[in-house]
PDB file of C-alpha atoms in Angstrom:
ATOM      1  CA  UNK C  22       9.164  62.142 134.628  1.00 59.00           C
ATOM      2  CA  UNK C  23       8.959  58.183 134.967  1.00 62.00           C
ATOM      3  CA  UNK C  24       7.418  58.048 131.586  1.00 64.00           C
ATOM      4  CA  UNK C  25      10.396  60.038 129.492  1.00 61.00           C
ATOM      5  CA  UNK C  26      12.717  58.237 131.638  1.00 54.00           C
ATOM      6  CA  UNK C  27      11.369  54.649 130.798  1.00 60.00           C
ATOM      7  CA  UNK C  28      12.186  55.242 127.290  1.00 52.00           C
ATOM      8  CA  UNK C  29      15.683  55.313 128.472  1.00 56.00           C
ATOM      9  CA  UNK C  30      15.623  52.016 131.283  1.00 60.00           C
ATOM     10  CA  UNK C  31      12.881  50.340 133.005  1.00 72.00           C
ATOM     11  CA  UNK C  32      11.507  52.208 135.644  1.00 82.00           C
ATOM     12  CA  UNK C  33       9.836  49.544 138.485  1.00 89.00           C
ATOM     13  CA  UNK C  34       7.583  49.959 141.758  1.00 90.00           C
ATOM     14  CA  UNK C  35       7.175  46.719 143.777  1.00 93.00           C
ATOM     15  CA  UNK C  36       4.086  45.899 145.721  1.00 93.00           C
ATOM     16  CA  UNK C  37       3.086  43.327 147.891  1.00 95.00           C
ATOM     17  CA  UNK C  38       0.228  41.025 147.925  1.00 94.00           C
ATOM     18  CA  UNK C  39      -1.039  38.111 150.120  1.00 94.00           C
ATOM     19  CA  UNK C  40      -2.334  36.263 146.988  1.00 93.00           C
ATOM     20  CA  UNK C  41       0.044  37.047 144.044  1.00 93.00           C
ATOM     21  CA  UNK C  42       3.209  37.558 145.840  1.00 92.00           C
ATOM     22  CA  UNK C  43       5.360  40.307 144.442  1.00 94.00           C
ATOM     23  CA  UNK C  44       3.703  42.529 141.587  1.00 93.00           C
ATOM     24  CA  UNK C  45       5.724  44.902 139.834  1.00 91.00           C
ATOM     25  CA  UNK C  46       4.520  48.367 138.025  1.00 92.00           C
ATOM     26  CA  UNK C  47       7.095  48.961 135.279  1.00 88.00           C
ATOM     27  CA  UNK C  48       6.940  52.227 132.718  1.00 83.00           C
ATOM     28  CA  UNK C  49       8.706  51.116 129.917  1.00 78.00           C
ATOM     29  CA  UNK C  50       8.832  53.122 126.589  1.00 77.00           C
ATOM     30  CA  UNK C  51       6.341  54.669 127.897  1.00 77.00           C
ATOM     31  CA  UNK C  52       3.833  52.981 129.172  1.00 85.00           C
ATOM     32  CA  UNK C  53       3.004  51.275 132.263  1.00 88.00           C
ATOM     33  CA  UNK C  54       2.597  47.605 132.490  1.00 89.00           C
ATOM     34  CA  UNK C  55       1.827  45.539 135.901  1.00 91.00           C
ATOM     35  CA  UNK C  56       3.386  41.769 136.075  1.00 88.00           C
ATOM     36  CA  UNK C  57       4.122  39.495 138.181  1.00 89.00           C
ATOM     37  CA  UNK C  58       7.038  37.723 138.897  1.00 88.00           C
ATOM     38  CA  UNK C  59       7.200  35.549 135.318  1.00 85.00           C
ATOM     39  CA  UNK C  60       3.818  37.027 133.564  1.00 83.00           C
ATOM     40  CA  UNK C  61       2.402  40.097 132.484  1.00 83.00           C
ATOM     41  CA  UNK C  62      -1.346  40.929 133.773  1.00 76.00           C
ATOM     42  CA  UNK C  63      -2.055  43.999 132.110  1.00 78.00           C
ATOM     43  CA  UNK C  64      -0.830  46.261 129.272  1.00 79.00           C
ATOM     44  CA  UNK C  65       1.444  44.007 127.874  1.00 80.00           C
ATOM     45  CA  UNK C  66       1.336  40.524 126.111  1.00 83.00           C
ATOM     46  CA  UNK C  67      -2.417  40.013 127.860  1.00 80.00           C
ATOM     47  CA  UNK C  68      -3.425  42.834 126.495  1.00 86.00           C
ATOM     48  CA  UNK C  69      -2.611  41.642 123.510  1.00 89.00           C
ATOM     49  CA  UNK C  70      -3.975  37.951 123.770  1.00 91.00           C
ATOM     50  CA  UNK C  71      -7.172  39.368 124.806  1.00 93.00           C
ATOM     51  CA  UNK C  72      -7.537  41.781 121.969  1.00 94.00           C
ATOM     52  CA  UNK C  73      -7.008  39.113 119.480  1.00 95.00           C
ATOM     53  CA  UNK C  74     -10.087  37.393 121.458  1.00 95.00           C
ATOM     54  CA  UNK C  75     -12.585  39.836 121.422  1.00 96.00           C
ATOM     55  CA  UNK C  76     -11.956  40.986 117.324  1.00 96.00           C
ATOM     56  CA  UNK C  77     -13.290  37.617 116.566  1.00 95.00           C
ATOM     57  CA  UNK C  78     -17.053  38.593 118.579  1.00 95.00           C
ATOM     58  CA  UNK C  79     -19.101  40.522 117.541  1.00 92.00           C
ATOM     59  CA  UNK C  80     -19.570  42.998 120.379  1.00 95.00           C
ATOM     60  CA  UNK C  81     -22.948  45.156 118.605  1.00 93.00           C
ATOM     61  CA  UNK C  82     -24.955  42.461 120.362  1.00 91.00           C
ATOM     62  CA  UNK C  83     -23.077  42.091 123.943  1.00 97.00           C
ATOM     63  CA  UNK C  84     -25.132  44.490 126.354  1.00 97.00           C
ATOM     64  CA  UNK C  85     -23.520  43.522 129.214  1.00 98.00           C
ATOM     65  CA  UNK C  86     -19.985  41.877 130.300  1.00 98.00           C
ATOM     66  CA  UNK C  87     -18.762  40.065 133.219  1.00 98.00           C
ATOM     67  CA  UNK C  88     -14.833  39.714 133.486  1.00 98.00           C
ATOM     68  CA  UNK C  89     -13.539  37.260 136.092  1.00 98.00           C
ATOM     69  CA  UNK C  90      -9.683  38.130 136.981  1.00 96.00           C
ATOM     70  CA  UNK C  91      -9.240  42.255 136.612  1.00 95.00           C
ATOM     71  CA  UNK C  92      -5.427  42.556 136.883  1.00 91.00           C
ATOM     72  CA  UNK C  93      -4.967  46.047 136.295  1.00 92.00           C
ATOM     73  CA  UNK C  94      -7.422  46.662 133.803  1.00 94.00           C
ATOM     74  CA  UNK C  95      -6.013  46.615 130.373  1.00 93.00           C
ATOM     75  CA  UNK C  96      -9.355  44.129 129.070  1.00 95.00           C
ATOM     76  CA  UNK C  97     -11.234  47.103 130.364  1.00 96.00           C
ATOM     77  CA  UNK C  98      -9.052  50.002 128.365  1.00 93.00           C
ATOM     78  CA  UNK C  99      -9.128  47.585 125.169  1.00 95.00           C
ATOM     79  CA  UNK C 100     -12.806  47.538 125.476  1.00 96.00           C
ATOM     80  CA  UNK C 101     -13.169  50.919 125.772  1.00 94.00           C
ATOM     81  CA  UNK C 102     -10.966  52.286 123.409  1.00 93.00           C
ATOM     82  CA  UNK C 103     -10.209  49.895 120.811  1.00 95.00           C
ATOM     83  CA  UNK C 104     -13.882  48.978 120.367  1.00 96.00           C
ATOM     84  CA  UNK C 105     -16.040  51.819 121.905  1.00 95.00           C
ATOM     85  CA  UNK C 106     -17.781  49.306 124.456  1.00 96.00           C
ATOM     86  CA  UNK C 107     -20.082  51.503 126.279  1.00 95.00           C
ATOM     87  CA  UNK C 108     -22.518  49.044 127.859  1.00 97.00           C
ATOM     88  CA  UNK C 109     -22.462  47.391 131.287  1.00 97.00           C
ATOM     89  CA  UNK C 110     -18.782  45.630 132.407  1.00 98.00           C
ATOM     90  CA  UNK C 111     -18.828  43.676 135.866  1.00 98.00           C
ATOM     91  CA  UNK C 112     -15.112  42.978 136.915  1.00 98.00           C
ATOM     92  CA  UNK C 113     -14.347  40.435 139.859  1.00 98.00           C
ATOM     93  CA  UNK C 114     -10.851  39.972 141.804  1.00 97.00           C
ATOM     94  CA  UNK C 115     -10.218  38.697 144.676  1.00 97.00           C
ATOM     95  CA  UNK C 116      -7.113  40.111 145.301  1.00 96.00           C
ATOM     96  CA  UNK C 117      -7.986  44.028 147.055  1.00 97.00           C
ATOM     97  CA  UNK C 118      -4.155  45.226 146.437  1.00 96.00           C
ATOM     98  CA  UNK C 119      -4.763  44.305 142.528  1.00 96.00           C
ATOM     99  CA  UNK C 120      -8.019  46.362 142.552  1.00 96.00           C
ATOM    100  CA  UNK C 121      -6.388  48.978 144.484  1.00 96.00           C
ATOM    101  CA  UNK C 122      -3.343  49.205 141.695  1.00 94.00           C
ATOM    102  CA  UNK C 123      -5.986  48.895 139.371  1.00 95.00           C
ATOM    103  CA  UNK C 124      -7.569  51.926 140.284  1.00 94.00           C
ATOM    104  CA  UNK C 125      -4.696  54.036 141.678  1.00 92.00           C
ATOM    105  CA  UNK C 126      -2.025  53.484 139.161  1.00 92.00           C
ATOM    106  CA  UNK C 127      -4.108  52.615 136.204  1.00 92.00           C
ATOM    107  CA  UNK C 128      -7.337  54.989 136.443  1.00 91.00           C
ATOM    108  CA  UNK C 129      -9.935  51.942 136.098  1.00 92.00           C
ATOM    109  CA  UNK C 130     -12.757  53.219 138.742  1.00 82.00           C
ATOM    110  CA  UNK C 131     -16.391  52.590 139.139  1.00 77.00           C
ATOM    111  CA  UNK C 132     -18.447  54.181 137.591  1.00 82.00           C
ATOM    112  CA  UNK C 133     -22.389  54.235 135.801  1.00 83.00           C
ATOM    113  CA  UNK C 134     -21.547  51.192 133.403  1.00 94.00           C
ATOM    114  CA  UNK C 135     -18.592  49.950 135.509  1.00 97.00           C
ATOM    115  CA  UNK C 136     -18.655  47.801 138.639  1.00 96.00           C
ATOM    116  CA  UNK C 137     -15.721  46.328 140.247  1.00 97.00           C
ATOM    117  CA  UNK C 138     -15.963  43.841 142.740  1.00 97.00           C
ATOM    118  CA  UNK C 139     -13.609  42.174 145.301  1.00 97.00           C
ATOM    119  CA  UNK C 140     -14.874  38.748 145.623  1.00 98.00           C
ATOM    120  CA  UNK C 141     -13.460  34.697 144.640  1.00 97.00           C
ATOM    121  CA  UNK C 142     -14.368  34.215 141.117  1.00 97.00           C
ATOM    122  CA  UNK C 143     -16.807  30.960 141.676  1.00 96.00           C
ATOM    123  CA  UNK C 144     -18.235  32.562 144.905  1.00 97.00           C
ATOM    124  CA  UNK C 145     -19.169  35.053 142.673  1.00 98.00           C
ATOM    125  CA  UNK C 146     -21.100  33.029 139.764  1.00 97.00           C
ATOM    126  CA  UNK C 147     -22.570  31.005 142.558  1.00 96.00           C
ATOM    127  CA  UNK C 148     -24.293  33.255 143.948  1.00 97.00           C
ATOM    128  CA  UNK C 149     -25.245  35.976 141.570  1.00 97.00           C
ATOM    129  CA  UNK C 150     -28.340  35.688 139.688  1.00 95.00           C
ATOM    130  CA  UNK C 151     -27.287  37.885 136.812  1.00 97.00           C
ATOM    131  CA  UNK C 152     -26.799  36.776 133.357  1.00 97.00           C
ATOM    132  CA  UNK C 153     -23.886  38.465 131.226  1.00 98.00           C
ATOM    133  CA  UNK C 154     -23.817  38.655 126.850  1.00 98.00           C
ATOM    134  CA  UNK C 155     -19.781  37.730 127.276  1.00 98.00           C
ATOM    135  CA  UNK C 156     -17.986  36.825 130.467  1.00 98.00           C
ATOM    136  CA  UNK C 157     -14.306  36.846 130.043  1.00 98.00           C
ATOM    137  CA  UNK C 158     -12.376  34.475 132.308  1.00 97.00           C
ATOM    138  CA  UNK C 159      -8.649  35.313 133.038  1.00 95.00           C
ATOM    139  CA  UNK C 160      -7.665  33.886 136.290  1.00 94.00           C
ATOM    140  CA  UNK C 161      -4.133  33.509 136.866  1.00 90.00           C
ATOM    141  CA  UNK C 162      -2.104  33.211 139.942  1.00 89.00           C
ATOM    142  CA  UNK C 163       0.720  34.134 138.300  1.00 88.00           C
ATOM    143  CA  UNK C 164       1.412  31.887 135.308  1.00 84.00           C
ATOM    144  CA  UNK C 165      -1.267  29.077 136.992  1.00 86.00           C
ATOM    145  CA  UNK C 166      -4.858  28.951 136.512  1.00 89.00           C
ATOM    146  CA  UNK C 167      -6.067  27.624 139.899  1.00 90.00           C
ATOM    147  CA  UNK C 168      -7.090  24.223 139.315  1.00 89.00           C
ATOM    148  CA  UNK C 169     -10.776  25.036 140.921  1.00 92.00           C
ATOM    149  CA  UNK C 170     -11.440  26.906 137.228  1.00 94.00           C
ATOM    150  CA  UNK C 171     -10.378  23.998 135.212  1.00 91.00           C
ATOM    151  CA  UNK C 172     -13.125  21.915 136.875  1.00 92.00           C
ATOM    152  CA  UNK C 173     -16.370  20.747 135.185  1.00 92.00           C
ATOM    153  CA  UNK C 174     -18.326  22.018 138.119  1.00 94.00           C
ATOM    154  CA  UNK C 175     -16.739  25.696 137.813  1.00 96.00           C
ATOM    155  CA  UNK C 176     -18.265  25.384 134.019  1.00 96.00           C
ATOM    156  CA  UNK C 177     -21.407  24.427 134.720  1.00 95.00           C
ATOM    157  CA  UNK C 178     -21.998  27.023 136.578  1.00 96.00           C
ATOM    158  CA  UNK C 179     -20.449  29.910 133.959  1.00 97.00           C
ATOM    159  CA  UNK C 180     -22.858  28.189 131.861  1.00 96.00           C
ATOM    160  CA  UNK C 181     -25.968  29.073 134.195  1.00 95.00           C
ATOM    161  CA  UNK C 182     -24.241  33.001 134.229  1.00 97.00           C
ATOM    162  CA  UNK C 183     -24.344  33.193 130.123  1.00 96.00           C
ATOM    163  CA  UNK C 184     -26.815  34.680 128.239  1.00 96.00           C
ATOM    164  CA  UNK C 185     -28.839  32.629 126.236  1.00 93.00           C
ATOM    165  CA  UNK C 186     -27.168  33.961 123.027  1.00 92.00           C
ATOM    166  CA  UNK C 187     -23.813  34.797 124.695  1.00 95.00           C
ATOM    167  CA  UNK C 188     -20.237  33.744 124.624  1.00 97.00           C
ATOM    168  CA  UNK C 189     -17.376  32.855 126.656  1.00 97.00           C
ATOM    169  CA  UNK C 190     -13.744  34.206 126.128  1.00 97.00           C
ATOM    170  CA  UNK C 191     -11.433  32.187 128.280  1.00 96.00           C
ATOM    171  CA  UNK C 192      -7.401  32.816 128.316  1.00 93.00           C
ATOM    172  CA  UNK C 193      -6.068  29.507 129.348  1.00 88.00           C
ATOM    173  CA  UNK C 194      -3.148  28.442 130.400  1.00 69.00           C
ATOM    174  CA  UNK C 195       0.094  27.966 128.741  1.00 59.00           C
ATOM    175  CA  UNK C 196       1.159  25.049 131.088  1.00 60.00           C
ATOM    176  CA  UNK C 197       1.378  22.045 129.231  1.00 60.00           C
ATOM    177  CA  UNK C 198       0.589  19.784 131.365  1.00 55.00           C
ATOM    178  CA  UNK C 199      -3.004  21.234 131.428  1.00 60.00           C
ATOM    179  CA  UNK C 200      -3.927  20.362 127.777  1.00 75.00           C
ATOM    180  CA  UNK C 201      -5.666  17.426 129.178  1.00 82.00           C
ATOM    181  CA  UNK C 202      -7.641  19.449 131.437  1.00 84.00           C
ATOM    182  CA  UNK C 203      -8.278  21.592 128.603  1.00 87.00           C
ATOM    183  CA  UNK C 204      -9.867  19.443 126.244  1.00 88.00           C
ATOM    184  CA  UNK C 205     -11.697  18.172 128.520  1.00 89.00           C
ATOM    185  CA  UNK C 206     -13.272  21.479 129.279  1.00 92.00           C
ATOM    186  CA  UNK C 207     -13.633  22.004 125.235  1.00 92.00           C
ATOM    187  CA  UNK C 208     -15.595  18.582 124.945  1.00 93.00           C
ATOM    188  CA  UNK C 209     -18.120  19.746 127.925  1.00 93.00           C
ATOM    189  CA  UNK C 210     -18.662  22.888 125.935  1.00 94.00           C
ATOM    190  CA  UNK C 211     -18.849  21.194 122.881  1.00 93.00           C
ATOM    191  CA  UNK C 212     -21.305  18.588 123.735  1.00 93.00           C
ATOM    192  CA  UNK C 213     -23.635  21.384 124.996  1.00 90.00           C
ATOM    193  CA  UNK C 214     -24.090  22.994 121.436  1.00 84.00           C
ATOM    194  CA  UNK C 215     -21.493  24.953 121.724  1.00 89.00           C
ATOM    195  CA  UNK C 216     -19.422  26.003 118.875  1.00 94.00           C
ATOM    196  CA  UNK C 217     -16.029  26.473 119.883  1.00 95.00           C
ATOM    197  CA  UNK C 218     -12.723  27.475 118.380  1.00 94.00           C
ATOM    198  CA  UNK C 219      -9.623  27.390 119.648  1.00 91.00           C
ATOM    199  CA  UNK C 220      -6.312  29.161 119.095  1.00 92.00           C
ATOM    200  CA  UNK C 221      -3.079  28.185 120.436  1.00 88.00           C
ATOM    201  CA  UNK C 222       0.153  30.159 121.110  1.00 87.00           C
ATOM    202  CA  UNK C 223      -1.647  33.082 120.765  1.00 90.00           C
ATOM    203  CA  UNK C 224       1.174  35.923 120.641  1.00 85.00           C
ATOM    204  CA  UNK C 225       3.496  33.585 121.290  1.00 83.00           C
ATOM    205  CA  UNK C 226       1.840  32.196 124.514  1.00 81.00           C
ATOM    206  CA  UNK C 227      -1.484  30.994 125.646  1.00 87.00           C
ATOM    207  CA  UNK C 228      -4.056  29.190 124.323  1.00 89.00           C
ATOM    208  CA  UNK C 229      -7.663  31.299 123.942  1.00 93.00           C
ATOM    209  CA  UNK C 230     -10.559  29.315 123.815  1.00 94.00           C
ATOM    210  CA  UNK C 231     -13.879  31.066 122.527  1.00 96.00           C
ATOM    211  CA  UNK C 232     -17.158  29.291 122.921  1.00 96.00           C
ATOM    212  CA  UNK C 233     -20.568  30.119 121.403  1.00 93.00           C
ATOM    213  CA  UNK C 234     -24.530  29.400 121.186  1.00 88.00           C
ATOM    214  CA  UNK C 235     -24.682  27.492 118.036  1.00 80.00           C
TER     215      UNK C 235
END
């Protein structure tokens, strides 16, 4: 019923979290999107943003994928759907009420090639020893990236969790005041042989930043 009536108004649910404040689910023409209070984490504009990242890779080669920021699961969907990704995806949140919506209101479960994980994004990288084809970083606190993810030391160690031949898909921020921060991050990558391309305003909005092996 909430989906044939969202074609008519908005229909919202508000939920609570400790780390991203007030989240709203919202069917509208008839589909559900989840936001927070001034962005969109999943099945909306992200969607979109990351979609336009992952048609420039080539994903025949990427056996296994480690997302860092879930929101409620859209990258996943894309993957699935718009690209027939069946090989091994590693999501990490750290918020348990996002996984939970994730899950609950958006069908995005475990299960054989699927592992979700509540856990801090760098606590994560630090201390697993696996190596990923494509990690995906989307880490938002609502329109912020958390300055600890805009530091060199946070990319030195994605760097350790890549794949010899891998690649990095990172949806920055649209802040700027970070475009400092940014190119710093693109020189680091750059001056360890990395060829990276960057596109700005990206559906009207953020800035995606794709770095591979050269």
């Amino acid at each position: 019923m909430a989906k044939l009536l969202s074609y008519l108004y908005p229909i919202t649910k508000k939920v609570k979290s400790e780390i991203n404040g007030t989240l709203e689910i919202t069917w509208y023409n008839g589909k559900k999107h989840l936001n927070s209070k001034n962005a969109n984490y999943s099945y909306g504009s992200l969607q979109r943003i990351l979609k336009f990242g992952l048609e420039k890779l080539d994903l025949k080669n990427v056996h296994s994928i480690l997302i860092l920021g879930l929101g409620g699961g859209s990258v996943i969907e894309t993957l699935k759907s718009d690209f027939n990704y069946q090989n091994q995806i590693t999501a990490i949140d750290i918020d348990p009420q996002i996984i939970a919506i994730a899950k609950h209101e958006f069908q995005i479960d475990i299960s054989k090639n699927l592992k979700i994980i509540c856990d801090d994004a760098w606590h994560y990288i630090e201390n697993t020893s696996d190596t990923f084809d494509l990690i995906i970083i989307d880490l938002f606190i609502d329109i912020t990236v958390p300055e600890q993810f805009l530091d060199v030391s946070f990319w030195e160690t994605i760097l350790k969790r890549k794949s010899p031949s891998g690649s990095i898909l990172f949806n920055a921020s649209l802040e700027k005041e970070l475009s400092q921060k940014l190119e710093h991050i693109i020189s680091y990558l750059k001056a360890h042989i990395y060829q990276v391309e960057v596109y700005k305003k990206v559906n009207q909005t953020n800035t995606v930043i794709l770095a591979r092996s050269i």
